[in-house]
Amino acid sequence: MPIQVFLVDDSPVALIVLKRILSSSPEVEVVGTARTAKEALALIPTVKPDVICTDFHMPQMDGLEFTREIMANFPRPILVISTAVQPEDTYNVFQLLNAGAIDVFPKPKDGLLSGDSQLAQDLIRKIKVLSGVKVFTRRNRGKGHQTHTHSHFKFTSPFTSVSPVSSSSKAIRMVAIGASTGGPQALHTILTQLPPRLSVPVICIQHISEGFLQGLVNWLNVQCSLSVQIARNGEIPQNGTVYFAPERYHLEWDRQGRFLYSNAPPLAGHRPSITITFQSIARYYGDRSIGILLTGMGRDGADGMDAIAQSGGITIAQDEASSVVFGMPKEAIALGAAQQILPVDEIASMLVRQIERRQSNGWQANDRG
């Protein structure tokens, strides 16, 4: 049975373009369209789509309120399709993700009617991914209870044990976090819990549609007590700062500990690749590093996490229950690369404890010396 998609956009041209693109795939069926959020809310309970695509700017009710209503009353995977070219627009897009939407995608240009274009293929692929993700309901508008439901498929987690935790006593000097589908929300959960004077840099590698990275960084920079920015080639990472790998480049380190952009071919379709950054961290920081792998489809980061573990670093994988897609963490666990498996809302506290424990051990070793 085809994946059933519902489109919400106040532009009739945008609806035509999106419908033609999605209809070019026999695996996708557009089962309804609406030009206002209120119209969509009236139709969706009857149509029961597998995936909902929405823009932010709509009359009567904007995309944020629409997303909240859907997640509270009829939870479904939501893809935000937006031009989002202005800073305030990108900030709003990520507010939708924080409200329960799963991912973002650039709105196709009016003239893009072919299903053969790369952007069209990427959109269809994104719809296929979202049709199988876990969605979290938000019945309380505040910080209240959240439950989750699945779409077409489930992952099961047969893993009951984890790898031994690193016994190194050296102070942590670098934390790296990799994420894909569901990552912005997971990163928000972790980064907003970190203290403002964190004694290490944090590097994030997030798979995201091109053009949205700066918006993600801007959104997190407002939400977090830490400074959040895109890593710059040749820059030395500073403690208490969160850096994101840039679009279109792998992020590595040179021998002087400076960020190094690499235009090497994509690894398993990804550039930046989580694995390449993790492997570079393993080489440069070794047992002074922590690698964290969050929600996402595929296996990017699994081999990189293994490299960090093999070098004596600490590794943490997000658990299945809190993952939108238990793909990348599952692969790392299957590889034996994850020393700890935690719900996303417990990762920050564990991270801080590990950093403080290593610092304390380092001071004691220096005192004995």
mmCIF file of N, CA and C in Angstrom, residues 73-165:
data_model
loop_
_atom_site.group_PDB
_atom_site.id
_atom_site.type_symbol
_atom_site.label_atom_id
_atom_site.label_comp_id
_atom_site.label_asym_id
_atom_site.label_seq_id
_atom_site.Cartn_x
_atom_site.Cartn_y
_atom_site.Cartn_z
ATOM 1 N N ASN A 73 -3.680 15.687 19.325
ATOM 2 C CA ASN A 73 -4.945 15.010 19.046
ATOM 3 C C ASN A 73 -4.890 13.909 17.995
ATOM 4 N N PHE A 74 -3.944 14.002 17.070
ATOM 5 C CA PHE A 74 -3.865 13.008 15.999
ATOM 6 C C PHE A 74 -2.405 12.852 15.570
ATOM 7 N N PRO A 75 -1.552 12.352 16.459
ATOM 8 C CA PRO A 75 -0.103 12.346 16.198
ATOM 9 C C PRO A 75 0.276 11.587 14.934
ATOM 10 N N ARG A 76 0.984 12.276 14.066
ATOM 11 C CA ARG A 76 1.501 11.721 12.825
ATOM 12 C C ARG A 76 2.858 12.355 12.544
ATOM 13 N N PRO A 77 3.722 11.678 11.803
ATOM 14 C CA PRO A 77 4.991 12.305 11.413
ATOM 15 C C PRO A 77 4.725 13.552 10.569
ATOM 16 N N ILE A 78 5.321 14.667 10.954
ATOM 17 C CA ILE A 78 5.141 15.934 10.243
ATOM 18 C C ILE A 78 6.463 16.370 9.634
ATOM 19 N N LEU A 79 6.429 16.675 8.339
ATOM 20 C CA LEU A 79 7.585 17.228 7.637
ATOM 21 C C LEU A 79 7.297 18.696 7.356
ATOM 22 N N VAL A 80 8.167 19.575 7.824
ATOM 23 C CA VAL A 80 8.022 21.005 7.566
ATOM 24 C C VAL A 80 8.693 21.320 6.233
ATOM 25 N N ILE A 81 7.919 21.787 5.267
ATOM 26 C CA ILE A 81 8.458 22.155 3.954
ATOM 27 C C ILE A 81 8.370 23.668 3.840
ATOM 28 N N SER A 82 9.533 24.311 3.811
ATOM 29 C CA SER A 82 9.535 25.766 3.913
ATOM 30 C C SER A 82 10.694 26.377 3.144
ATOM 31 N N THR A 83 10.487 27.597 2.655
ATOM 32 C CA THR A 83 11.592 28.346 2.051
ATOM 33 C C THR A 83 12.541 28.812 3.142
ATOM 34 N N ALA A 84 12.023 29.340 4.225
ATOM 35 C CA ALA A 84 12.795 29.696 5.425
ATOM 36 C C ALA A 84 14.109 30.384 5.104
ATOM 37 N N VAL A 85 14.050 31.451 4.336
ATOM 38 C CA VAL A 85 15.280 32.121 3.926
ATOM 39 C C VAL A 85 15.690 33.225 4.899
ATOM 40 N N GLN A 86 14.750 33.771 5.669
ATOM 41 C CA GLN A 86 15.068 34.810 6.635
ATOM 42 C C GLN A 86 15.340 34.186 8.010
ATOM 43 N N PRO A 87 16.215 34.833 8.819
ATOM 44 C CA PRO A 87 16.548 34.270 10.136
ATOM 45 C C PRO A 87 15.324 33.969 10.992
ATOM 46 N N GLU A 88 14.325 34.888 10.977
ATOM 47 C CA GLU A 88 13.145 34.651 11.800
ATOM 48 C C GLU A 88 12.335 33.463 11.279
ATOM 49 N N ASP A 89 12.398 33.219 9.968
ATOM 50 C CA ASP A 89 11.687 32.079 9.394
ATOM 51 C C ASP A 89 12.321 30.767 9.834
ATOM 52 N N THR A 90 13.656 30.691 9.777
ATOM 53 C CA THR A 90 14.329 29.457 10.181
ATOM 54 C C THR A 90 14.118 29.193 11.666
ATOM 55 N N TYR A 91 14.103 30.236 12.466
ATOM 56 C CA TYR A 91 13.835 30.061 13.896
ATOM 57 C C TYR A 91 12.444 29.460 14.090
ATOM 58 N N ASN A 92 11.461 29.966 13.355
ATOM 59 C CA ASN A 92 10.098 29.447 13.459
ATOM 60 C C ASN A 92 10.015 27.987 13.037
ATOM 61 N N VAL A 93 10.761 27.626 11.994
ATOM 62 C CA VAL A 93 10.765 26.244 11.526
ATOM 63 C C VAL A 93 11.198 25.306 12.646
ATOM 64 N N PHE A 94 12.242 25.683 13.377
ATOM 65 C CA PHE A 94 12.729 24.802 14.435
ATOM 66 C C PHE A 94 11.849 24.845 15.677
ATOM 67 N N GLN A 95 11.052 25.898 15.814
ATOM 68 C CA GLN A 95 10.021 25.882 16.845
ATOM 69 C C GLN A 95 8.995 24.790 16.539
ATOM 70 N N LEU A 96 8.718 24.573 15.255
ATOM 71 C CA LEU A 96 7.806 23.495 14.857
ATOM 72 C C LEU A 96 8.389 22.138 15.228
ATOM 73 N N LEU A 97 9.689 21.965 15.015
ATOM 74 C CA LEU A 97 10.319 20.703 15.381
ATOM 75 C C LEU A 97 10.256 20.486 16.885
ATOM 76 N N ASN A 98 10.432 21.545 17.632
ATOM 77 C CA ASN A 98 10.348 21.432 19.083
ATOM 78 C C ASN A 98 8.931 21.098 19.533
ATOM 79 N N ALA A 99 7.947 21.467 18.713
ATOM 80 C CA ALA A 99 6.546 21.173 19.036
ATOM 81 C C ALA A 99 6.136 19.764 18.624
ATOM 82 N N GLY A 100 7.007 19.060 17.889
ATOM 83 C CA GLY A 100 6.687 17.684 17.534
ATOM 84 C C GLY A 100 6.899 17.293 16.094
ATOM 85 N N ALA A 101 7.099 18.271 15.194
ATOM 86 C CA ALA A 101 7.419 17.915 13.808
ATOM 87 C C ALA A 101 8.739 17.153 13.786
ATOM 88 N N ILE A 102 8.933 16.314 12.780
ATOM 89 C CA ILE A 102 10.087 15.422 12.760
ATOM 90 C C ILE A 102 11.274 16.000 12.011
ATOM 91 N N ASP A 103 11.032 16.630 10.852
ATOM 92 C CA ASP A 103 12.154 17.038 10.011
ATOM 93 C C ASP A 103 11.762 18.244 9.171
ATOM 94 N N VAL A 104 12.771 18.815 8.485
ATOM 95 C CA VAL A 104 12.552 19.976 7.618
ATOM 96 C C VAL A 104 13.054 19.662 6.214
ATOM 97 N N PHE A 105 12.466 20.363 5.236
ATOM 98 C CA PHE A 105 12.865 20.165 3.845
ATOM 99 C C PHE A 105 12.623 21.468 3.095
ATOM 100 N N PRO A 106 13.536 21.845 2.178
ATOM 101 C CA PRO A 106 13.346 23.097 1.427
ATOM 102 C C PRO A 106 12.186 22.992 0.453
ATOM 103 N N LYS A 107 11.394 24.052 0.381
ATOM 104 C CA LYS A 107 10.256 24.059 -0.534
ATOM 105 C C LYS A 107 10.756 24.134 -1.974
ATOM 106 N N PRO A 108 10.309 23.213 -2.846
ATOM 107 C CA PRO A 108 10.730 23.258 -4.254
ATOM 108 C C PRO A 108 10.302 24.558 -4.923
ATOM 109 N N LYS A 109 11.117 25.012 -5.872
ATOM 110 C CA LYS A 109 10.756 26.209 -6.637
ATOM 111 C C LYS A 109 9.536 25.915 -7.508
ATOM 112 N N ASP A 110 8.824 26.979 -7.867
ATOM 113 C CA ASP A 110 7.592 26.817 -8.639
ATOM 114 C C ASP A 110 7.807 26.045 -9.929
ATOM 115 N N GLY A 111 8.968 26.227 -10.536
ATOM 116 C CA GLY A 111 9.203 25.599 -11.833
ATOM 117 C C GLY A 111 9.625 24.151 -11.750
ATOM 118 N N LEU A 112 9.853 23.665 -10.512
ATOM 119 C CA LEU A 112 10.337 22.302 -10.360
ATOM 120 C C LEU A 112 9.150 21.343 -10.348
ATOM 121 N N LEU A 113 8.784 20.868 -11.517
ATOM 122 C CA LEU A 113 7.632 19.976 -11.618
ATOM 123 C C LEU A 113 8.032 18.536 -11.914
ATOM 124 N N SER A 114 9.286 18.295 -12.175
ATOM 125 C CA SER A 114 9.737 16.967 -12.555
ATOM 126 C C SER A 114 10.022 16.106 -11.338
ATOM 127 N N GLY A 115 9.602 14.869 -11.410
ATOM 128 C CA GLY A 115 9.909 13.931 -10.346
ATOM 129 C C GLY A 115 11.282 13.320 -10.490
ATOM 130 N N ASP A 116 11.999 13.686 -11.547
ATOM 131 C CA ASP A 116 13.313 13.106 -11.794
ATOM 132 C C ASP A 116 14.443 13.927 -11.188
ATOM 133 N N SER A 117 14.181 15.141 -10.755
ATOM 134 C CA SER A 117 15.234 15.995 -10.215
ATOM 135 C C SER A 117 15.742 15.437 -8.888
ATOM 136 N N GLN A 118 16.962 15.848 -8.509
ATOM 137 C CA GLN A 118 17.552 15.367 -7.266
ATOM 138 C C GLN A 118 16.731 15.797 -6.061
ATOM 139 N N LEU A 119 16.252 17.046 -6.087
ATOM 140 C CA LEU A 119 15.449 17.537 -4.969
ATOM 141 C C LEU A 119 14.158 16.733 -4.825
ATOM 142 N N ALA A 120 13.548 16.399 -5.964
ATOM 143 C CA ALA A 120 12.323 15.603 -5.928
ATOM 144 C C ALA A 120 12.591 14.217 -5.356
ATOM 145 N N GLN A 121 13.692 13.610 -5.784
ATOM 146 C CA GLN A 121 14.053 12.286 -5.262
ATOM 147 C C GLN A 121 14.339 12.345 -3.768
ATOM 148 N N ASP A 122 15.003 13.429 -3.343
ATOM 149 C CA ASP A 122 15.293 13.590 -1.916
ATOM 150 C C ASP A 122 14.010 13.733 -1.101
ATOM 151 N N LEU A 123 13.041 14.460 -1.647
ATOM 152 C CA LEU A 123 11.773 14.636 -0.939
ATOM 153 C C LEU A 123 11.036 13.309 -0.803
ATOM 154 N N ILE A 124 10.994 12.544 -1.877
ATOM 155 C CA ILE A 124 10.331 11.236 -1.833
ATOM 156 C C ILE A 124 11.028 10.319 -0.831
ATOM 157 N N ARG A 125 12.344 10.354 -0.828
ATOM 158 C CA ARG A 125 13.112 9.545 0.128
ATOM 159 C C ARG A 125 12.806 9.971 1.564
ATOM 160 N N LYS A 126 12.700 11.266 1.768
ATOM 161 C CA LYS A 126 12.397 11.780 3.108
ATOM 162 C C LYS A 126 11.014 11.315 3.567
ATOM 163 N N ILE A 127 10.045 11.336 2.658
ATOM 164 C CA ILE A 127 8.694 10.871 2.985
ATOM 165 C C ILE A 127 8.733 9.393 3.381
ATOM 166 N N LYS A 128 9.507 8.601 2.658
ATOM 167 C CA LYS A 128 9.610 7.175 2.974
ATOM 168 C C LYS A 128 10.180 6.961 4.371
ATOM 169 N N VAL A 129 11.196 7.747 4.720
ATOM 170 C CA VAL A 129 11.788 7.643 6.052
ATOM 171 C C VAL A 129 10.765 8.018 7.120
ATOM 172 N N LEU A 130 10.080 9.124 6.909
ATOM 173 C CA LEU A 130 9.135 9.596 7.920
ATOM 174 C C LEU A 130 7.946 8.665 8.100
ATOM 175 N N SER A 131 7.609 7.912 7.070
ATOM 176 C CA SER A 131 6.467 7.004 7.193
ATOM 177 C C SER A 131 6.728 5.897 8.207
ATOM 178 N N GLY A 132 7.982 5.698 8.577
ATOM 179 C CA GLY A 132 8.301 4.633 9.516
ATOM 180 C C GLY A 132 8.833 5.097 10.850
ATOM 181 N N VAL A 133 8.754 6.396 11.135
ATOM 182 C CA VAL A 133 9.346 6.868 12.382
ATOM 183 C C VAL A 133 8.355 6.839 13.530
ATOM 184 N N LYS A 134 8.904 6.983 14.711
ATOM 185 C CA LYS A 134 8.121 7.079 15.936
ATOM 186 C C LYS A 134 7.761 8.544 16.161
ATOM 187 N N VAL A 135 6.532 8.796 16.547
ATOM 188 C CA VAL A 135 6.133 10.172 16.854
ATOM 189 C C VAL A 135 5.720 10.252 18.315
ATOM 190 N N PHE A 136 6.026 11.369 18.940
ATOM 191 C CA PHE A 136 5.743 11.571 20.351
ATOM 192 C C PHE A 136 4.570 12.525 20.505
ATOM 193 N N THR A 137 3.536 12.080 21.193
ATOM 194 C CA THR A 137 2.384 12.953 21.405
ATOM 195 C C THR A 137 2.712 13.980 22.472
ATOM 196 N N ARG A 138 2.068 15.121 22.381
ATOM 197 C CA ARG A 138 2.265 16.181 23.365
ATOM 198 C C ARG A 138 0.897 16.677 23.824
ATOM 199 N N ARG A 139 0.305 15.944 24.769
ATOM 200 C CA ARG A 139 -1.040 16.300 25.224
ATOM 201 C C ARG A 139 -1.019 17.472 26.198
ATOM 202 N N ASN A 140 0.113 17.699 26.823
ATOM 203 C CA ASN A 140 0.263 18.839 27.720
ATOM 204 C C ASN A 140 1.147 19.853 27.040
ATOM 205 N N ARG A 141 0.719 21.089 26.930
ATOM 206 C CA ARG A 141 1.472 22.120 26.224
ATOM 207 C C ARG A 141 2.747 22.505 26.956
ATOM 208 N N GLY A 142 2.820 22.189 28.255
ATOM 209 C CA GLY A 142 4.013 22.525 29.004
ATOM 210 C C GLY A 142 5.007 21.392 28.962
ATOM 211 N N LYS A 143 5.634 21.139 30.127
ATOM 212 C CA LYS A 143 6.660 20.113 30.195
ATOM 213 C C LYS A 143 6.057 18.794 30.656
ATOM 214 N N GLY A 144 4.798 18.605 30.385
ATOM 215 C CA GLY A 144 4.091 17.461 30.915
ATOM 216 C C GLY A 144 4.406 16.160 30.220
ATOM 217 N N HIS A 145 3.514 15.232 30.430
ATOM 218 C CA HIS A 145 3.693 13.866 29.963
ATOM 219 C C HIS A 145 3.740 13.776 28.442
ATOM 220 N N GLN A 146 4.616 12.912 27.969
ATOM 221 C CA GLN A 146 4.674 12.616 26.543
ATOM 222 C C GLN A 146 4.588 11.112 26.362
ATOM 223 N N THR A 147 3.851 10.688 25.354
ATOM 224 C CA THR A 147 3.827 9.282 24.988
ATOM 225 C C THR A 147 4.255 9.187 23.549
ATOM 226 N N HIS A 148 4.409 7.949 23.062
ATOM 227 C CA HIS A 148 4.803 7.845 21.672
ATOM 228 C C HIS A 148 4.041 6.743 20.973
ATOM 229 N N THR A 149 4.004 6.864 19.673
ATOM 230 C CA THR A 149 3.341 5.876 18.840
ATOM 231 C C THR A 149 4.197 5.617 17.618
ATOM 232 N N HIS A 150 4.001 4.487 16.982
ATOM 233 C CA HIS A 150 4.803 4.118 15.828
ATOM 234 C C HIS A 150 3.991 4.236 14.549
ATOM 235 N N SER A 151 4.699 4.348 13.432
ATOM 236 C CA SER A 151 4.053 4.273 12.135
ATOM 237 C C SER A 151 4.228 2.838 11.623
ATOM 238 N N HIS A 152 4.666 2.659 10.378
ATOM 239 C CA HIS A 152 4.636 1.343 9.737
ATOM 240 C C HIS A 152 5.492 0.270 10.405
ATOM 241 N N PHE A 153 6.679 0.617 10.926
ATOM 242 C CA PHE A 153 7.538 -0.440 11.425
ATOM 243 C C PHE A 153 8.100 -0.104 12.783
ATOM 244 N N LYS A 154 8.581 -1.154 13.462
ATOM 245 C CA LYS A 154 9.205 -0.982 14.764
ATOM 246 C C LYS A 154 10.604 -1.584 14.733
ATOM 247 N N PHE A 155 11.485 -1.007 15.540
ATOM 248 C CA PHE A 155 12.760 -1.634 15.823
ATOM 249 C C PHE A 155 12.611 -2.325 17.178
ATOM 250 N N THR A 156 13.242 -3.465 17.326
ATOM 251 C CA THR A 156 13.283 -4.103 18.630
ATOM 252 C C THR A 156 14.716 -4.078 19.123
ATOM 253 N N SER A 157 14.883 -4.035 20.419
ATOM 254 C CA SER A 157 16.223 -3.929 20.991
ATOM 255 C C SER A 157 16.526 -5.166 21.819
ATOM 256 N N PRO A 158 17.241 -6.146 21.244
ATOM 257 C CA PRO A 158 17.548 -7.361 21.971
ATOM 258 C C PRO A 158 18.747 -7.202 22.885
ATOM 259 N N PHE A 159 19.348 -6.027 22.917
ATOM 260 C CA PHE A 159 20.607 -5.840 23.615
ATOM 261 C C PHE A 159 20.364 -5.585 25.100
ATOM 262 N N THR A 160 20.923 -6.443 25.956
ATOM 263 C CA THR A 160 20.743 -6.293 27.393
ATOM 264 C C THR A 160 22.033 -5.906 28.086
ATOM 265 N N SER A 161 23.142 -5.911 27.391
ATOM 266 C CA SER A 161 24.417 -5.545 27.998
ATOM 267 C C SER A 161 25.107 -4.511 27.134
ATOM 268 N N VAL A 162 26.038 -3.805 27.746
ATOM 269 C CA VAL A 162 26.800 -2.804 27.022
ATOM 270 C C VAL A 162 28.272 -3.079 27.201
ATOM 271 N N SER A 163 29.086 -2.409 26.402
ATOM 272 C CA SER A 163 30.526 -2.608 26.458
ATOM 273 C C SER A 163 31.098 -1.991 27.725
ATOM 274 N N PRO A 164 32.254 -2.488 28.174
ATOM 275 C CA PRO A 164 32.885 -1.908 29.368
ATOM 276 C C PRO A 164 33.188 -0.431 29.172
ATOM 277 N N VAL A 165 32.950 0.350 30.221
ATOM 278 C CA VAL A 165 33.235 1.777 30.171
ATOM 279 C C VAL A 165 34.732 2.000 30.277
#
